[in-house]
Amino acid sequence: MITLKAYLFISLVLFVTGLVIIISRKNIVAILLGIELILNSAALNFVAYSKYTAVNLDGHVFALFIIVIAAAEAAVGLAIVIRFFQVKESVHIDEASDLREELTR
Amino acid sequence: MFSDILFLSSSSLIIASCVLMMWTKNLMHSCVYLLGVLIGIAGLYLTLGADFVAATQVMVYVGGVVILMLFAVMLTGGKDFQSRSQKILGLLPLMGSKYTFMWGSATAMVFGFCQIYFFRHLFFELKVQETTSNQYAPTIEKIGELLITDHVVAFEISSVLLLGALVGAAIIARPRKERPAFLEPDHHDDHGEDHH
């Protein structure tokens, strides 16, 4: 019989992995990968609690909303990354220090 | 029995893919390992009896988000998404260095310890009333009813959010070039007739 703690442990592993990737990586696309991992750990927690408390299926609905918001975030984030690469010719996170492109080049 | 086997295989796939995703230097390989993580999470959803969420996970993430990530890696990385040397690491759009991995691992250990310590009543002395019924029922009908009764406002707002996100992404990522040559009045007259 699988307990809830096993799912919580898997979710903790996913969250910590995402945190390590966000902190350690220098590439903006890799940081977006870490954000996806953290969102997935939250959705896994919602579905696990929805199974083991068995009140209703609200956890499933919240997991679906998390998936929708993650898809929207990925689309906008990758568009920003591609635009950033067009301006700066780089996707290094330390290059992202301006709010607008320099006019005098 | 079948759910135990599925849980063990999915969780081992998730943990192995997470470790490899942290470990590798190649961003392309990291995206492929993210694929393994997402498929493993879909397997965990199946063990939890969430069939519709598992199908949505596979369709949206594996079919959409990972492909978007691979497109972004190939559009921005070029030849330089794989690290070759530690010395020129700061000059290239790369993955990280020893120091960033050290700080990330230290923060992760501290955060994981704090999370287990503060939520230890969840991990060790769990008081959630667990149900013993191990039967699985299809959830699509109930999810559909919930989406148009209890969560209808969030459903509509998420549709507007998706529309805004897609239009915004198309506006942000469009190429902003200079004015094309045929719109400039001085270039049009000079170079148009020389070739004839």
CSV table of C-alpha atoms in Angstrom, one decimal:
chain,number,residue,atom,x,y,z
A,1,MET,CA,0.0,0.0,0.0
A,2,ILE,CA,1.5,3.3,-1.1
A,3,THR,CA,1.2,6.0,1.5
A,4,LEU,CA,0.9,9.7,1.2
A,5,LYS,CA,4.4,10.2,2.6
A,6,ALA,CA,5.9,8.6,-0.5
A,7,TYR,CA,4.2,11.1,-2.8
A,8,LEU,CA,5.3,13.9,-0.4
A,9,PHE,CA,8.9,12.7,-0.7
A,10,ILE,CA,8.8,12.6,-4.5
A,11,SER,CA,7.4,16.1,-4.4
A,12,LEU,CA,10.1,17.3,-2.1
A,13,VAL,CA,12.7,15.8,-4.4
A,14,LEU,CA,11.2,17.6,-7.4
A,15,PHE,CA,11.0,20.9,-5.5
A,16,VAL,CA,14.6,20.7,-4.3
A,17,THR,CA,15.9,19.8,-7.8
A,18,GLY,CA,14.0,22.7,-9.3
A,19,LEU,CA,15.5,25.0,-6.6
A,20,VAL,CA,19.1,23.8,-7.3
A,21,ILE,CA,18.6,24.3,-11.0
A,22,ILE,CA,17.2,27.8,-10.5
A,23,ILE,CA,20.1,28.8,-8.3
A,24,SER,CA,23.0,27.1,-10.0
A,25,ARG,CA,22.3,27.4,-13.7
A,26,LYS,CA,23.3,30.5,-15.7
A,27,ASN,CA,21.1,29.9,-18.8
A,28,ILE,CA,17.7,31.4,-18.8
A,29,VAL,CA,16.1,28.4,-20.5
A,30,ALA,CA,17.5,26.2,-17.8
A,31,ILE,CA,16.0,28.4,-15.1
A,32,LEU,CA,12.6,28.0,-16.9
A,33,LEU,CA,13.1,24.2,-16.7
A,34,GLY,CA,13.6,24.5,-12.9
A,35,ILE,CA,10.3,26.5,-12.7
A,36,GLU,CA,8.5,23.8,-14.5
A,37,LEU,CA,9.8,21.2,-12.0
A,38,ILE,CA,8.6,23.3,-9.0
A,39,LEU,CA,5.1,23.7,-10.6
A,40,ASN,CA,4.9,20.0,-11.2
A,41,SER,CA,5.8,19.3,-7.5
A,42,ALA,CA,2.9,21.5,-6.4
A,43,ALA,CA,0.5,19.8,-8.8
A,44,LEU,CA,1.6,16.4,-7.5
A,45,ASN,CA,0.9,17.5,-4.0
A,46,PHE,CA,-2.6,18.7,-4.9
A,47,VAL,CA,-3.5,15.4,-6.5
A,48,ALA,CA,-2.0,13.3,-3.8
A,49,TYR,CA,-3.9,15.1,-1.0
A,50,SER,CA,-7.1,14.9,-3.1
A,51,LYS,CA,-6.7,11.1,-3.3
A,52,TYR,CA,-5.8,10.4,0.4
A,53,THR,CA,-8.3,12.8,2.0
A,54,ALA,CA,-11.0,11.8,-0.5
A,55,VAL,CA,-13.2,14.9,0.1
A,56,ASN,CA,-13.8,15.7,-3.5
A,57,LEU,CA,-11.9,16.2,-6.8
A,58,ASP,CA,-10.9,19.8,-6.2
A,59,GLY,CA,-7.2,18.8,-6.2
A,60,HIS,CA,-7.5,17.5,-9.7
A,61,VAL,CA,-9.1,20.8,-10.9
A,62,PHE,CA,-6.3,22.7,-9.2
A,63,ALA,CA,-3.7,20.5,-10.9
A,64,LEU,CA,-5.3,21.2,-14.3
A,65,PHE,CA,-5.2,25.0,-13.6
A,66,ILE,CA,-1.5,24.6,-12.6
A,67,ILE,CA,-0.8,22.9,-15.9
A,68,VAL,CA,-2.6,25.7,-17.8
A,69,ILE,CA,-0.7,28.4,-16.0
A,70,ALA,CA,2.6,26.6,-16.6
A,71,ALA,CA,1.9,26.4,-20.3
A,72,ALA,CA,1.1,30.1,-20.4
A,73,GLU,CA,4.2,30.9,-18.4
A,74,ALA,CA,6.4,28.7,-20.7
A,75,ALA,CA,5.0,30.5,-23.8
A,76,VAL,CA,5.6,34.0,-22.5
A,77,GLY,CA,8.9,33.1,-20.8
A,78,LEU,CA,10.4,31.6,-24.0
A,79,ALA,CA,9.1,34.5,-26.0
A,80,ILE,CA,11.0,36.8,-23.7
A,81,VAL,CA,14.1,34.6,-23.9
A,82,ILE,CA,14.0,34.7,-27.7
A,83,ARG,CA,13.6,38.5,-27.8
A,84,PHE,CA,16.4,38.8,-25.2
A,85,PHE,CA,18.6,36.7,-27.5
A,86,GLN,CA,17.8,39.0,-30.4
A,87,VAL,CA,18.8,42.0,-28.5
A,88,LYS,CA,21.8,40.8,-26.4
A,89,GLU,CA,23.1,37.9,-28.5
A,90,SER,CA,23.3,35.8,-25.3
A,91,VAL,CA,21.1,34.0,-22.9
A,92,HIS,CA,23.4,34.4,-19.9
A,93,ILE,CA,21.4,35.5,-16.9
A,94,ASP,CA,24.0,38.1,-15.8
A,95,GLU,CA,23.5,39.9,-19.1
A,96,ALA,CA,19.9,40.7,-18.1
A,97,SER,CA,20.5,44.0,-16.4
A,98,ASP,CA,18.6,46.5,-18.5
A,99,LEU,CA,14.9,47.1,-18.8
A,100,ARG,CA,15.3,48.5,-22.3
A,101,GLU,CA,17.8,48.1,-25.1
A,102,GLU,CA,20.7,50.5,-25.3
A,103,LEU,CA,20.1,53.3,-27.8
A,104,THR,CA,23.8,54.3,-28.2
A,105,ARG,CA,25.7,51.4,-29.7
B,1,MET,CA,0.0,-4.7,-7.1
B,2,PHE,CA,0.0,-3.1,-10.5
B,3,SER,CA,-0.1,0.3,-8.9
B,4,ASP,CA,2.9,-0.6,-6.7
B,5,ILE,CA,4.9,-1.5,-9.7
B,6,LEU,CA,3.9,1.6,-11.6
B,7,PHE,CA,4.7,3.7,-8.5
B,8,LEU,CA,8.1,2.2,-8.1
B,9,SER,CA,9.1,2.5,-11.8
B,10,SER,CA,7.7,6.1,-12.0
B,11,SER,CA,9.4,7.3,-8.9
B,12,SER,CA,12.7,5.8,-9.8
B,13,LEU,CA,12.4,7.4,-13.3
B,14,ILE,CA,11.6,10.7,-11.7
B,15,ILE,CA,14.5,10.7,-9.2
B,16,ALA,CA,17.1,9.4,-11.7
B,17,SER,CA,16.0,12.0,-14.3
B,18,CYS,CA,16.1,14.8,-11.6
B,19,VAL,CA,19.7,13.9,-10.7
B,20,LEU,CA,20.8,13.6,-14.3
B,21,MET,CA,19.0,16.9,-15.1
B,22,MET,CA,21.0,18.6,-12.3
B,23,TRP,CA,24.2,16.8,-13.3
B,24,THR,CA,24.4,17.3,-17.0
B,25,LYS,CA,26.1,20.2,-18.7
B,26,ASN,CA,24.2,19.9,-22.0
B,27,LEU,CA,21.0,21.9,-22.0
B,28,MET,CA,19.6,19.7,-24.8
B,29,HIS,CA,20.1,16.6,-22.6
B,30,SER,CA,18.6,18.5,-19.7
B,31,CYS,CA,15.4,19.0,-21.7
B,32,VAL,CA,15.3,15.3,-22.6
B,33,TYR,CA,15.6,14.4,-18.9
B,34,LEU,CA,12.8,16.8,-18.2
B,35,LEU,CA,10.8,14.6,-20.5
B,36,GLY,CA,11.5,11.6,-18.3
B,37,VAL,CA,10.5,13.6,-15.2
B,38,LEU,CA,7.2,14.6,-16.7
B,39,ILE,CA,6.3,11.1,-17.9
B,40,GLY,CA,7.1,9.8,-14.5
B,41,ILE,CA,4.8,12.4,-12.9
B,42,ALA,CA,2.1,11.2,-15.3
B,43,GLY,CA,2.6,7.7,-14.1
B,44,LEU,CA,2.3,8.9,-10.5
B,45,TYR,CA,-1.0,10.6,-11.5
B,46,LEU,CA,-2.2,7.2,-12.8
B,47,THR,CA,-1.3,5.5,-9.5
B,48,LEU,CA,-3.4,8.2,-7.7
B,49,GLY,CA,-6.4,7.5,-9.9
B,50,ALA,CA,-6.2,10.8,-11.8
B,51,ASP,CA,-6.6,9.6,-15.3
B,52,PHE,CA,-7.7,13.0,-16.9
B,53,VAL,CA,-4.9,14.9,-15.2
B,54,ALA,CA,-2.4,12.3,-16.4
B,55,ALA,CA,-3.6,12.5,-19.9
B,56,THR,CA,-3.5,16.3,-19.8
B,57,GLN,CA,0.0,16.2,-18.4
B,58,VAL,CA,1.2,14.0,-21.2
B,59,MET,CA,-0.5,16.1,-23.9
B,60,VAL,CA,0.4,19.6,-22.6
B,61,TYR,CA,3.8,19.0,-21.2
B,62,VAL,CA,5.3,16.3,-23.3
B,63,GLY,CA,3.5,17.5,-26.5
B,64,GLY,CA,3.9,21.2,-25.9
B,65,VAL,CA,6.1,22.6,-23.3
B,66,VAL,CA,9.1,20.4,-23.9
B,67,ILE,CA,8.9,21.0,-27.6
B,68,LEU,CA,8.8,24.8,-26.9
B,69,MET,CA,11.9,24.4,-24.6
B,70,LEU,CA,13.7,22.5,-27.3
B,71,PHE,CA,12.9,25.2,-29.8
B,72,ALA,CA,14.1,27.8,-27.5
B,73,VAL,CA,17.4,26.0,-26.8
B,74,MET,CA,18.0,25.5,-30.5
B,75,LEU,CA,17.1,29.1,-31.3
B,76,THR,CA,19.2,30.6,-28.6
B,77,GLY,CA,22.0,28.1,-27.9
B,78,GLY,CA,23.4,27.4,-31.3
B,79,LYS,CA,26.8,25.7,-31.0
B,80,ASP,CA,27.5,27.0,-27.6
B,81,PHE,CA,24.9,25.3,-25.4
B,82,GLN,CA,27.4,22.7,-24.4
B,83,SER,CA,30.2,23.6,-22.2
B,84,ARG,CA,33.8,22.9,-23.2
B,85,SER,CA,36.0,24.5,-20.7
B,86,GLN,CA,35.6,26.0,-17.2
B,87,LYS,CA,37.7,29.0,-18.0
B,88,ILE,CA,35.6,30.6,-20.7
B,89,LEU,CA,32.5,29.7,-18.8
B,90,GLY,CA,31.6,33.3,-18.0
B,91,LEU,CA,31.8,34.3,-21.7
B,92,LEU,CA,29.4,31.7,-23.1
B,93,PRO,CA,25.7,31.2,-22.5
B,94,LEU,CA,26.3,28.1,-20.5
B,95,MET,CA,24.9,26.1,-17.6
B,96,GLY,CA,26.8,27.1,-14.4
B,97,SER,CA,30.1,26.7,-12.6
B,98,LYS,CA,31.4,24.9,-9.5
B,99,TYR,CA,30.5,27.9,-7.3
B,100,THR,CA,27.0,28.2,-8.4
B,101,PHE,CA,26.5,24.4,-8.0
B,102,MET,CA,28.0,24.6,-4.5
B,103,TRP,CA,25.7,27.4,-3.4
B,104,GLY,CA,22.7,25.7,-5.0
B,105,SER,CA,23.4,22.4,-3.3
B,106,ALA,CA,24.0,24.1,0.1
B,107,THR,CA,20.7,26.1,-0.3
B,108,ALA,CA,18.9,22.9,-1.3
B,109,MET,CA,20.2,21.0,1.7
B,110,VAL,CA,19.3,23.8,4.1
B,111,PHE,CA,15.9,24.3,2.6
B,112,GLY,CA,15.1,20.5,2.5
B,113,PHE,CA,16.1,20.2,6.1
B,114,CYS,CA,14.0,23.2,7.1
B,115,GLN,CA,11.1,21.9,5.1
B,116,ILE,CA,11.2,18.4,6.7
B,117,TYR,CA,11.7,20.0,10.2
B,118,PHE,CA,8.8,22.4,10.0
B,119,PHE,CA,6.5,19.9,8.3
B,120,ARG,CA,7.6,16.9,10.3
B,121,HIS,CA,4.1,16.3,11.5
B,122,LEU,CA,3.2,15.7,7.8
B,123,PHE,CA,6.1,13.3,7.2
B,124,PHE,CA,6.3,11.4,10.4
B,125,GLU,CA,3.1,11.6,12.4
B,126,LEU,CA,0.6,12.2,9.7
B,127,LYS,CA,-3.0,12.8,10.9
B,128,VAL,CA,-4.7,13.0,7.6
B,129,GLN,CA,-7.6,10.6,7.6
B,130,GLU,CA,-6.5,8.2,4.8
B,131,THR,CA,-9.1,6.3,3.0
B,132,THR,CA,-8.6,2.6,2.6
B,133,SER,CA,-10.7,2.2,-0.5
B,134,ASN,CA,-8.4,1.2,-3.3
B,135,GLN,CA,-10.8,1.3,-6.1
B,136,TYR,CA,-10.4,3.6,-9.1
B,137,ALA,CA,-13.2,5.4,-10.8
B,138,PRO,CA,-13.2,7.5,-13.9
B,139,THR,CA,-12.9,11.2,-12.9
B,140,ILE,CA,-13.6,13.0,-16.2
B,141,GLU,CA,-17.4,13.5,-15.5
B,142,LYS,CA,-16.9,14.9,-12.0
B,143,ILE,CA,-14.1,17.2,-13.2
B,144,GLY,CA,-16.3,18.5,-15.9
B,145,GLU,CA,-19.1,19.1,-13.5
B,146,LEU,CA,-16.7,20.9,-11.1
B,147,LEU,CA,-15.3,23.0,-13.9
B,148,ILE,CA,-18.7,24.4,-14.9
B,149,THR,CA,-20.2,24.7,-11.4
B,150,ASP,CA,-17.8,25.4,-8.6
B,151,HIS,CA,-14.7,26.7,-10.5
B,152,VAL,CA,-16.4,28.4,-13.4
B,153,VAL,CA,-14.9,31.8,-12.7
B,154,ALA,CA,-11.4,30.4,-12.6
B,155,PHE,CA,-12.1,28.4,-15.7
B,156,GLU,CA,-13.2,31.5,-17.7
B,157,ILE,CA,-10.3,33.6,-16.3
B,158,SER,CA,-7.8,30.9,-17.3
B,159,SER,CA,-9.2,31.0,-20.9
B,160,VAL,CA,-8.7,34.8,-21.0
B,161,LEU,CA,-5.2,34.2,-19.5
B,162,LEU,CA,-4.3,31.7,-22.2
B,163,LEU,CA,-5.5,34.1,-24.9
B,164,GLY,CA,-3.5,36.9,-23.4
B,165,ALA,CA,-0.4,34.8,-23.0
B,166,LEU,CA,-0.4,33.6,-26.5
B,167,VAL,CA,-1.1,37.0,-28.1
B,168,GLY,CA,1.6,38.5,-25.8
B,169,ALA,CA,4.1,35.8,-26.7
B,170,ALA,CA,3.5,36.4,-30.4
B,171,ILE,CA,3.9,40.2,-29.9
B,172,ILE,CA,7.0,39.9,-27.7
B,173,ALA,CA,8.9,37.4,-29.9
B,174,ARG,CA,8.2,39.0,-33.3
B,175,PRO,CA,11.3,40.2,-35.1
B,176,ARG,CA,11.8,43.9,-34.9
B,177,LYS,CA,14.0,44.7,-37.9
B,178,GLU,CA,14.8,48.0,-39.4
B,179,ARG,CA,12.6,49.4,-42.0
B,180,PRO,CA,12.9,47.4,-45.2
B,181,ALA,CA,14.7,48.8,-48.1
B,182,PHE,CA,11.7,49.3,-50.4
B,183,LEU,CA,10.2,51.7,-47.8
B,184,GLU,CA,13.3,54.0,-47.9
B,185,PRO,CA,12.8,56.7,-50.5
B,186,ASP,CA,16.5,57.2,-51.3
B,187,HIS,CA,17.5,53.6,-51.9
B,188,HIS,CA,14.6,52.9,-54.1
B,189,ASP,CA,15.5,55.2,-56.9
B,190,ASP,CA,19.3,54.5,-57.0
B,191,HIS,CA,19.5,50.7,-57.0
B,192,GLY,CA,16.3,49.8,-58.8
B,193,GLU,CA,17.4,50.6,-62.4
B,194,ASP,CA,21.1,49.6,-62.4
B,195,HIS,CA,20.5,46.0,-63.0
B,196,HIS,CA,18.5,46.5,-66.2
